[in-house]
Amino acid sequence: MFNHTLMDTKKIDHIISLSNDLRWQIGDEFHDNLAEGIYADAAEIVKDSVHKKDEKGTFRIDAKIDKIITSRIWGFPLMFLILAFVLWLTIVGANYPSAMLSGLLLDTVHPALKGFAAAIGMPWWLDGFLIDGVYLAVAWVIAVMLPPMAIFFPLFTLLEDFGYLPRVAFNLDHLFKLSGAHGKQALTMSMGFGCNAAGIVATRIIDSPRERLIAIITNNFSLCNGRWPTQILIATIFVGALVPASYSGVLSLAAVIAIAVLGMVFMFLVSWGLSKTVLKGEVSTFNLELPPYRPPRFWKTIYTSIIDRTLIVLWRAIVFAAPAGAVIWLISNIYLGDASLAAWLIDSLDGFGFLLGLNGVILVAYIVAIPANEIVIPTILMLTVLVTGISAGEGAGVMFELDSVSATGDILRAGGWTLLTAINLMLFSLLHNPCSTTIYTIYKETKSLKWTLVASILPVIMGFVVTFLVAQIWRLWS
Amino acid sequence: MEVKPKSACETCAQFNADGLKKLGVNTTDFDYVVALAGNPNTGKSTVFNAMTGLRQHTGNWPGKTVTRAEGAFEYNRQKFKLVDLPGTYSLLSTSEDEEVARNFILFGKPSVTVIVVDASRLERNLNLVLQILEITNNAVLCLNLMDEAERNNLEIDTRTLARDLGIPVVPTSARYNRGIPELIQTVSELANGKIVCKPHRIKNIPKNIEQALEKLSAEIKQVYPDIPNSRWIALRLLEGDKNIIETLKTGEFV
C-alpha cells in the first residue's frame, strides 16, 4: 500500500478527470486504432525475423485430417466410433487384471487377515468393522475400479493430447447453439466424462454467466468415471446375457454407449429448457482455435495419466469407500427391535423403489453412496446379501467376495433383480444427484445456494420420472 | 524420479546443472517470482512442468488451465517461485477467464515474466507479447513448439527477434525438454539484473492517442515515480477501465 499525501490525492483526481477529457477528444475509435497499431508492430517484427522456406508443410496435413474429422457426414459417426473403441478396449481389457486383483485381495489377503485377527484374539465387532467392513470395501474398489480407470484415462488423455477435443467442440457447436448454450460446453462436457467436479471447474472458459450456469447444471449428465464401471458391470451381467456369448460383448457395449448418448441428449434438452425459461438470453459467439494435431508422447502420457488421474481418483474412491464400508457394517449390525437398521431402511423404501422399477436396496445404496458414485455397486451387493440372507458362513454386513462377474449376477438375481431393474439402475446411475465433491464444487463456482440446490435436485427428480415411466410402460407391456 | 541423460547444455559449465533443483510444489521462502504468460495452447503448462519437475495436467486444447498453478525451482542457491497463468489472447479485453492473467502481470509484480509463444504462430502471438512488454521491464520470450515450426519449414531469426523486442529470446521444445536449461539460465540472469531489457514499446499508434498517452503518463509519473508501466496505466485510463481507476487511488501496483 501507498500512503498518499493530500497533494497526491488531488493529483490523482486530476489524472482521472484528465483521462476522461482525453477520452472524449480521442473518440470511439481508440480501441480499434490501438489494436491496429499493435498488429502493425507485430507484422513489422515478424517480417524481419520469420522466414518460410517453402509453402509445403504440415499445415496441409492438419487441414486434410480436419476435413474428415469435422465433416458433416463423417464427424458424428467418427466420434461415436472413437467412443465405442475406447469403451471396448476398457471393457475387454479390464477383465483380466480385475480377476487377478480380486483373486489376490479378496481370496488370499482377506482370509489371511481374518486368520490373523483370530490368532491375536481381536473382538468380533472390531474384526467385523475393520476387516469385513473397511477392508472389503476398499479391496472391492481397487479390484473393480482400478483396471478400467487405468485403461480409460490414458486413452482419453491420448485423445486430448492429440488435439481431438476442440474438434468435438466444433462438431457439437451447432447442437449446443440450438439448445441455447455455449459451444465451449462441449469441452466441459468431455472433461465431465472423466470427472464432473473437474468439468465444472473447466466451465470457467465460458465467459457469459448465463451459459456458464447452464454448463454447470448440466455437467452431471456426462457419465463420470465413478459411474462408467457401474454401467459396464450391469450391462455385462443383464444386457449381455440376452444374446449368445459371442455377441454379448457387443450388445453390452452398445447398451453403455446408449446410456452415455442418452446423457448427452438430456444435456441438450435440459440446456434448452433452462435457456428458454429461467436462464433466457442470447447465445454468445466465440472463437475456438483448432490447435494443430500433435503426436502424443505415448509413454509419458500413459505414465502421467496413470499417476495423476488414475491414482488420485482411486485414492478418492478408497478414502470414501473405507468409511462407507464401516457405515454399511454398522447399519447392518445395529438393531432396532428385531430388525437391523439397514433392513428397516430397505423395507421402508421398498414400495417407492418398486414404483421406479428399482428396489429398497438400490435406494439405500444411493443414499450411502452420496460421497462417491464408485461405491454404489459394492453397497448394493452387500445390502442384497443382507436381505436375501444367501451369505451362508459370513456375518451380517460383510461384503460378498466377487471373484467373477457371474457370481455378482447370481447375487443380484437372488435379490429379485430383473432386466427392468438393471436397465432402470443404469438410467438412475445416469440421472441422480451429483456426488458430494461435485456438489461442493458447484457451490464454490456459483457461490449460490439456490443454483447448487437446482443442480443437485433436478437430476434426481428427472431420474425418478424417467425410471417411473420406464417401469410403468415395461409392466404394461409384459 | 526419472533419470535422464544430461543434454549438452546441462553438462556445460555455463549452465551449471548441479545448481539446479526442481522443487515441485514447495514454494516457501522464494527469492523471486516468475510469471508464465502466453496465448492459450502454446504449452505454458508443459514449460511449467519442465521447469519445476511437476506434472500439471496438460492437454492439446485452448483453455485447459483455468486457475493459476504454482511451483518452484532452485538455481544457484536462489529459489524461484513459478506461477503458471491461464492462457490469454489479450490484456485489453474484460473476459473473466483472462482476468487472472491480467491482474497477476500488473499487480503480482513478478520479478521476471516468461512469455510463452507458439513459434509457428508468432505474428498472432505477438499481440499479447507487445502488450505485456508495455507493463513489465523484465521479460523473456520463450519461443516454444520449435519442433513444430521446424516441421512447418519456418526459420526464425532469434537474434533479430530479440533485438526488435528488446528482450532475450529462447527457442524451446518443452515437450522434449529442449531449451529448458537455457530458459532457466536466462530467467536467473534477468532476475539478478545480469541482463537488462529495453522492451519494445508499441510504435504504430495514431498521433492523437500517442500525445494523450504522453500527457497522462507524465502526470502519473509525478505521483508514482518508480513504476515502469505508466504508459500502460494511461492506456487503461483512456479505455475507462474501472479496475485501474480504483487501483490508481490505492496505489496497489506500486
PDB file of N, CA and C in Angstrom, chain A residues 325-394:
ATOM      1  N   GLY A 325     -17.780 -48.528   3.913  1.00  0.00           N
ATOM      2  CA  GLY A 325     -17.768 -49.931   4.328  1.00  0.00           C
ATOM      3  C   GLY A 325     -18.086 -50.044   5.810  1.00  0.00           C
ATOM      4  N   ALA A 326     -17.512 -49.125   6.574  1.00  0.00           N
ATOM      5  CA  ALA A 326     -17.770 -49.125   8.011  1.00  0.00           C
ATOM      6  C   ALA A 326     -19.233 -48.828   8.302  1.00  0.00           C
ATOM      7  N   VAL A 327     -19.791 -47.828   7.576  1.00  0.00           N
ATOM      8  CA  VAL A 327     -21.190 -47.465   7.789  1.00  0.00           C
ATOM      9  C   VAL A 327     -22.103 -48.648   7.458  1.00  0.00           C
ATOM     10  N   ILE A 328     -21.808 -49.312   6.339  1.00  0.00           N
ATOM     11  CA  ILE A 328     -22.627 -50.458   5.940  1.00  0.00           C
ATOM     12  C   ILE A 328     -22.613 -51.518   7.035  1.00  0.00           C
ATOM     13  N   TRP A 329     -21.414 -51.790   7.521  1.00  0.00           N
ATOM     14  CA  TRP A 329     -21.302 -52.821   8.551  1.00  0.00           C
ATOM     15  C   TRP A 329     -22.085 -52.412   9.792  1.00  0.00           C
ATOM     16  N   LEU A 330     -21.976 -51.108  10.138  1.00  0.00           N
ATOM     17  CA  LEU A 330     -22.673 -50.622  11.323  1.00  0.00           C
ATOM     18  C   LEU A 330     -24.194 -50.715  11.177  1.00  0.00           C
ATOM     19  N   ILE A 331     -24.734 -50.201  10.045  1.00  0.00           N
ATOM     20  CA  ILE A 331     -26.198 -50.193   9.934  1.00  0.00           C
ATOM     21  C   ILE A 331     -26.741 -51.615   9.833  1.00  0.00           C
ATOM     22  N   SER A 332     -25.907 -52.549   9.397  1.00  0.00           N
ATOM     23  CA  SER A 332     -26.428 -53.917   9.362  1.00  0.00           C
ATOM     24  C   SER A 332     -26.267 -54.628  10.692  1.00  0.00           C
ATOM     25  N   ASN A 333     -25.518 -54.043  11.620  1.00  0.00           N
ATOM     26  CA  ASN A 333     -25.329 -54.703  12.906  1.00  0.00           C
ATOM     27  C   ASN A 333     -25.937 -53.963  14.080  1.00  0.00           C
ATOM     28  N   ILE A 334     -26.506 -52.788  13.798  1.00  0.00           N
ATOM     29  CA  ILE A 334     -27.240 -52.084  14.854  1.00  0.00           C
ATOM     30  C   ILE A 334     -28.702 -52.453  14.713  1.00  0.00           C
ATOM     31  N   TYR A 335     -29.286 -52.946  15.798  1.00  0.00           N
ATOM     32  CA  TYR A 335     -30.668 -53.434  15.705  1.00  0.00           C
ATOM     33  C   TYR A 335     -31.675 -52.491  16.328  1.00  0.00           C
ATOM     34  N   LEU A 336     -32.769 -52.275  15.602  1.00  0.00           N
ATOM     35  CA  LEU A 336     -33.921 -51.561  16.156  1.00  0.00           C
ATOM     36  C   LEU A 336     -34.989 -52.629  16.337  1.00  0.00           C
ATOM     37  N   GLY A 337     -35.229 -53.013  17.547  1.00  0.00           N
ATOM     38  CA  GLY A 337     -36.158 -54.117  17.764  1.00  0.00           C
ATOM     39  C   GLY A 337     -35.531 -55.398  17.231  1.00  0.00           C
ATOM     40  N   ASP A 338     -36.243 -56.074  16.338  1.00  0.00           N
ATOM     41  CA  ASP A 338     -35.675 -57.328  15.848  1.00  0.00           C
ATOM     42  C   ASP A 338     -35.099 -57.218  14.438  1.00  0.00           C
ATOM     43  N   ALA A 339     -35.134 -56.002  13.841  1.00  0.00           N
ATOM     44  CA  ALA A 339     -34.543 -55.842  12.508  1.00  0.00           C
ATOM     45  C   ALA A 339     -33.380 -54.868  12.574  1.00  0.00           C
ATOM     46  N   SER A 340     -32.375 -55.111  11.745  1.00  0.00           N
ATOM     47  CA  SER A 340     -31.237 -54.198  11.730  1.00  0.00           C
ATOM     48  C   SER A 340     -31.677 -52.885  11.094  1.00  0.00           C
ATOM     49  N   LEU A 341     -30.902 -51.835  11.366  1.00  0.00           N
ATOM     50  CA  LEU A 341     -31.199 -50.517  10.821  1.00  0.00           C
ATOM     51  C   LEU A 341     -31.285 -50.583   9.300  1.00  0.00           C
ATOM     52  N   ALA A 342     -30.350 -51.312   8.691  1.00  0.00           N
ATOM     53  CA  ALA A 342     -30.330 -51.425   7.234  1.00  0.00           C
ATOM     54  C   ALA A 342     -31.601 -52.088   6.729  1.00  0.00           C
ATOM     55  N   ALA A 343     -31.989 -53.212   7.366  1.00  0.00           N
ATOM     56  CA  ALA A 343     -33.178 -53.938   6.926  1.00  0.00           C
ATOM     57  C   ALA A 343     -34.413 -53.045   7.054  1.00  0.00           C
ATOM     58  N   TRP A 344     -34.436 -52.282   8.118  1.00  0.00           N
ATOM     59  CA  TRP A 344     -35.552 -51.385   8.363  1.00  0.00           C
ATOM     60  C   TRP A 344     -35.654 -50.303   7.277  1.00  0.00           C
ATOM     61  N   LEU A 345     -34.503 -49.715   6.930  1.00  0.00           N
ATOM     62  CA  LEU A 345     -34.444 -48.694   5.877  1.00  0.00           C
ATOM     63  C   LEU A 345     -34.886 -49.268   4.535  1.00  0.00           C
ATOM     64  N   ILE A 346     -34.343 -50.452   4.234  1.00  0.00           N
ATOM     65  CA  ILE A 346     -34.641 -51.085   2.953  1.00  0.00           C
ATOM     66  C   ILE A 346     -36.129 -51.384   2.852  1.00  0.00           C
ATOM     67  N   ASP A 347     -36.666 -51.881   3.935  1.00  0.00           N
ATOM     68  CA  ASP A 347     -38.088 -52.211   3.973  1.00  0.00           C
ATOM     69  C   ASP A 347     -38.955 -50.994   3.690  1.00  0.00           C
ATOM     70  N   SER A 348     -38.584 -49.889   4.339  1.00  0.00           N
ATOM     71  CA  SER A 348     -39.441 -48.715   4.211  1.00  0.00           C
ATOM     72  C   SER A 348     -39.325 -48.076   2.826  1.00  0.00           C
ATOM     73  N   LEU A 349     -38.211 -48.317   2.124  1.00  0.00           N
ATOM     74  CA  LEU A 349     -38.057 -47.714   0.801  1.00  0.00           C
ATOM     75  C   LEU A 349     -38.471 -48.665  -0.324  1.00  0.00           C
ATOM     76  N   ASP A 350     -38.791 -49.920   0.029  1.00  0.00           N
ATOM     77  CA  ASP A 350     -39.070 -50.922  -1.000  1.00  0.00           C
ATOM     78  C   ASP A 350     -40.272 -50.553  -1.874  1.00  0.00           C
ATOM     79  N   GLY A 351     -41.304 -50.017  -1.247  1.00  0.00           N
ATOM     80  CA  GLY A 351     -42.505 -49.672  -2.004  1.00  0.00           C
ATOM     81  C   GLY A 351     -42.231 -48.616  -3.060  1.00  0.00           C
ATOM     82  N   PHE A 352     -41.555 -47.555  -2.631  1.00  0.00           N
ATOM     83  CA  PHE A 352     -41.195 -46.485  -3.550  1.00  0.00           C
ATOM     84  C   PHE A 352     -40.272 -47.023  -4.647  1.00  0.00           C
ATOM     85  N   GLY A 353     -39.313 -47.857  -4.224  1.00  0.00           N
ATOM     86  CA  GLY A 353     -38.394 -48.468  -5.177  1.00  0.00           C
ATOM     87  C   GLY A 353     -39.131 -49.271  -6.243  1.00  0.00           C
ATOM     88  N   PHE A 354     -40.154 -49.996  -5.819  1.00  0.00           N
ATOM     89  CA  PHE A 354     -40.909 -50.815  -6.772  1.00  0.00           C
ATOM     90  C   PHE A 354     -41.566 -49.943  -7.841  1.00  0.00           C
ATOM     91  N   LEU A 355     -42.131 -48.817  -7.413  1.00  0.00           N
ATOM     92  CA  LEU A 355     -42.746 -47.882  -8.367  1.00  0.00           C
ATOM     93  C   LEU A 355     -41.756 -47.461  -9.452  1.00  0.00           C
ATOM     94  N   LEU A 356     -40.501 -47.318  -9.069  1.00  0.00           N
ATOM     95  CA  LEU A 356     -39.472 -46.855 -10.001  1.00  0.00           C
ATOM     96  C   LEU A 356     -38.820 -48.006 -10.748  1.00  0.00           C
ATOM     97  N   GLY A 357     -39.297 -49.233 -10.519  1.00  0.00           N
ATOM     98  CA  GLY A 357     -38.653 -50.368 -11.171  1.00  0.00           C
ATOM     99  C   GLY A 357     -37.312 -50.695 -10.535  1.00  0.00           C
ATOM    100  N   LEU A 358     -37.087 -50.115  -9.346  1.00  0.00           N
ATOM    101  CA  LEU A 358     -35.843 -50.412  -8.632  1.00  0.00           C
ATOM    102  C   LEU A 358     -36.217 -51.197  -7.385  1.00  0.00           C
ATOM    103  N   ASN A 359     -35.442 -51.079  -6.303  1.00  0.00           N
ATOM    104  CA  ASN A 359     -35.861 -51.657  -5.035  1.00  0.00           C
ATOM    105  C   ASN A 359     -35.258 -50.885  -3.868  1.00  0.00           C
ATOM    106  N   GLY A 360     -35.659 -51.233  -2.679  1.00  0.00           N
ATOM    107  CA  GLY A 360     -35.212 -50.503  -1.500  1.00  0.00           C
ATOM    108  C   GLY A 360     -33.703 -50.521  -1.335  1.00  0.00           C
ATOM    109  N   VAL A 361     -33.102 -51.663  -1.679  1.00  0.00           N
ATOM    110  CA  VAL A 361     -31.655 -51.803  -1.550  1.00  0.00           C
ATOM    111  C   VAL A 361     -30.934 -50.736  -2.376  1.00  0.00           C
ATOM    112  N   ILE A 362     -31.387 -50.573  -3.621  1.00  0.00           N
ATOM    113  CA  ILE A 362     -30.723 -49.618  -4.520  1.00  0.00           C
ATOM    114  C   ILE A 362     -30.846 -48.196  -3.970  1.00  0.00           C
ATOM    115  N   LEU A 363     -32.036 -47.864  -3.483  1.00  0.00           N
ATOM    116  CA  LEU A 363     -32.225 -46.504  -2.971  1.00  0.00           C
ATOM    117  C   LEU A 363     -31.373 -46.253  -1.728  1.00  0.00           C
ATOM    118  N   VAL A 364     -31.314 -47.235  -0.832  1.00  0.00           N
ATOM    119  CA  VAL A 364     -30.449 -47.074   0.345  1.00  0.00           C
ATOM    120  C   VAL A 364     -28.998 -46.928  -0.091  1.00  0.00           C
ATOM    121  N   ALA A 365     -28.604 -47.742  -1.092  1.00  0.00           N
ATOM    122  CA  ALA A 365     -27.223 -47.680  -1.580  1.00  0.00           C
ATOM    123  C   ALA A 365     -26.906 -46.291  -2.119  1.00  0.00           C
ATOM    124  N   TYR A 366     -27.880 -45.677  -2.819  1.00  0.00           N
ATOM    125  CA  TYR A 366     -27.620 -44.340  -3.353  1.00  0.00           C
ATOM    126  C   TYR A 366     -27.540 -43.280  -2.265  1.00  0.00           C
ATOM    127  N   ILE A 367     -28.171 -43.553  -1.125  1.00  0.00           N
ATOM    128  CA  ILE A 367     -28.027 -42.612  -0.007  1.00  0.00           C
ATOM    129  C   ILE A 367     -26.653 -42.782   0.630  1.00  0.00           C
ATOM    130  N   VAL A 368     -26.267 -44.038   0.862  1.00  0.00           N
ATOM    131  CA  VAL A 368     -24.947 -44.302   1.453  1.00  0.00           C
ATOM    132  C   VAL A 368     -23.839 -43.777   0.542  1.00  0.00           C
ATOM    133  N   ALA A 369     -24.088 -43.840  -0.797  1.00  0.00           N
ATOM    134  CA  ALA A 369     -23.022 -43.545  -1.755  1.00  0.00           C
ATOM    135  C   ALA A 369     -22.999 -42.096  -2.208  1.00  0.00           C
ATOM    136  N   ILE A 370     -23.675 -41.195  -1.496  1.00  0.00           N
ATOM    137  CA  ILE A 370     -23.614 -39.787  -1.907  1.00  0.00           C
ATOM    138  C   ILE A 370     -22.170 -39.270  -1.973  1.00  0.00           C
ATOM    139  N   PRO A 371     -21.286 -39.663  -1.053  1.00  0.00           N
ATOM    140  CA  PRO A 371     -19.910 -39.174  -1.155  1.00  0.00           C
ATOM    141  C   PRO A 371     -19.190 -39.630  -2.426  1.00  0.00           C
ATOM    142  N   ALA A 372     -19.500 -40.798  -2.971  1.00  0.00           N
ATOM    143  CA  ALA A 372     -18.780 -41.255  -4.163  1.00  0.00           C
ATOM    144  C   ALA A 372     -19.597 -42.296  -4.909  1.00  0.00           C
ATOM    145  N   ASN A 373     -19.831 -42.036  -6.184  1.00  0.00           N
ATOM    146  CA  ASN A 373     -20.584 -42.972  -7.017  1.00  0.00           C
ATOM    147  C   ASN A 373     -19.915 -44.345  -7.124  1.00  0.00           C
ATOM    148  N   GLU A 374     -18.609 -44.337  -6.904  1.00  0.00           N
ATOM    149  CA  GLU A 374     -17.832 -45.552  -7.093  1.00  0.00           C
ATOM    150  C   GLU A 374     -18.309 -46.701  -6.213  1.00  0.00           C
ATOM    151  N   ILE A 375     -18.911 -46.371  -5.064  1.00  0.00           N
ATOM    152  CA  ILE A 375     -19.207 -47.432  -4.105  1.00  0.00           C
ATOM    153  C   ILE A 375     -20.653 -47.889  -4.167  1.00  0.00           C
ATOM    154  N   VAL A 376     -21.399 -47.453  -5.199  1.00  0.00           N
ATOM    155  CA  VAL A 376     -22.794 -47.857  -5.311  1.00  0.00           C
ATOM    156  C   VAL A 376     -22.931 -49.374  -5.419  1.00  0.00           C
ATOM    157  N   ILE A 377     -22.192 -49.965  -6.352  1.00  0.00           N
ATOM    158  CA  ILE A 377     -22.344 -51.401  -6.586  1.00  0.00           C
ATOM    159  C   ILE A 377     -21.925 -52.248  -5.383  1.00  0.00           C
ATOM    160  N   PRO A 378     -20.745 -51.983  -4.795  1.00  0.00           N
ATOM    161  CA  PRO A 378     -20.420 -52.788  -3.610  1.00  0.00           C
ATOM    162  C   PRO A 378     -21.462 -52.652  -2.507  1.00  0.00           C
ATOM    163  N   THR A 379     -22.021 -51.444  -2.335  1.00  0.00           N
ATOM    164  CA  THR A 379     -23.045 -51.252  -1.310  1.00  0.00           C
ATOM    165  C   THR A 379     -24.297 -52.068  -1.643  1.00  0.00           C
ATOM    166  N   ILE A 380     -24.707 -52.015  -2.915  1.00  0.00           N
ATOM    167  CA  ILE A 380     -25.892 -52.774  -3.331  1.00  0.00           C
ATOM    168  C   ILE A 380     -25.684 -54.264  -3.059  1.00  0.00           C
ATOM    169  N   LEU A 381     -24.509 -54.760  -3.421  1.00  0.00           N
ATOM    170  CA  LEU A 381     -24.230 -56.188  -3.249  1.00  0.00           C
ATOM    171  C   LEU A 381     -24.307 -56.577  -1.785  1.00  0.00           C
ATOM    172  N   MET A 382     -23.664 -55.753  -0.977  1.00  0.00           N
ATOM    173  CA  MET A 382     -23.620 -56.074   0.443  1.00  0.00           C
ATOM    174  C   MET A 382     -25.023 -56.097   1.041  1.00  0.00           C
ATOM    175  N   LEU A 383     -25.798 -55.067   0.703  1.00  0.00           N
ATOM    176  CA  LEU A 383     -27.140 -54.980   1.260  1.00  0.00           C
ATOM    177  C   LEU A 383     -28.043 -56.092   0.719  1.00  0.00           C
ATOM    178  N   THR A 384     -27.833 -56.468  -0.552  1.00  0.00           N
ATOM    179  CA  THR A 384     -28.623 -57.549  -1.126  1.00  0.00           C
ATOM    180  C   THR A 384     -28.357 -58.852  -0.388  1.00  0.00           C
ATOM    181  N   VAL A 385     -27.074 -59.069  -0.139  1.00  0.00           N
ATOM    182  CA  VAL A 385     -26.691 -60.269   0.593  1.00  0.00           C
ATOM    183  C   VAL A 385     -27.373 -60.283   1.957  1.00  0.00           C
ATOM    184  N   LEU A 386     -27.404 -59.117   2.570  1.00  0.00           N
ATOM    185  CA  LEU A 386     -28.018 -58.988   3.885  1.00  0.00           C
ATOM    186  C   LEU A 386     -29.505 -59.337   3.846  1.00  0.00           C
ATOM    187  N   VAL A 387     -30.194 -58.816   2.819  1.00  0.00           N
ATOM    188  CA  VAL A 387     -31.629 -59.015   2.731  1.00  0.00           C
ATOM    189  C   VAL A 387     -31.982 -60.451   2.370  1.00  0.00           C
ATOM    190  N   THR A 388     -31.280 -60.998   1.352  1.00  0.00           N
ATOM    191  CA  THR A 388     -31.625 -62.338   0.888  1.00  0.00           C
ATOM    192  C   THR A 388     -31.085 -63.404   1.816  1.00  0.00           C
ATOM    193  N   GLY A 389     -30.084 -63.042   2.595  1.00  0.00           N
ATOM    194  CA  GLY A 389     -29.511 -63.997   3.525  1.00  0.00           C
ATOM    195  C   GLY A 389     -28.811 -65.161   2.849  1.00  0.00           C
ATOM    196  N   ILE A 390     -28.294 -64.918   1.616  1.00  0.00           N
ATOM    197  CA  ILE A 390     -27.637 -66.034   0.940  1.00  0.00           C
ATOM    198  C   ILE A 390     -26.186 -66.188   1.350  1.00  0.00           C
ATOM    199  N   SER A 391     -25.707 -65.314   2.240  1.00  0.00           N
ATOM    200  CA  SER A 391     -24.294 -65.391   2.566  1.00  0.00           C
ATOM    201  C   SER A 391     -24.065 -66.367   3.701  1.00  0.00           C
ATOM    202  N   ALA A 392     -24.260 -67.634   3.419  1.00  0.00           N
ATOM    203  CA  ALA A 392     -24.014 -68.650   4.435  1.00  0.00           C
ATOM    204  C   ALA A 392     -22.567 -68.561   4.875  1.00  0.00           C
ATOM    205  N   GLY A 393     -22.372 -68.547   6.173  1.00  0.00           N
ATOM    206  CA  GLY A 393     -20.980 -68.553   6.641  1.00  0.00           C
ATOM    207  C   GLY A 393     -20.447 -67.177   6.969  1.00  0.00           C
ATOM    208  N   GLU A 394     -20.873 -66.114   6.219  1.00  0.00           N
ATOM    209  CA  GLU A 394     -20.376 -64.780   6.510  1.00  0.00           C
ATOM    210  C   GLU A 394     -21.340 -64.085   7.453  1.00  0.00           C
TER     211      GLU A 394
END
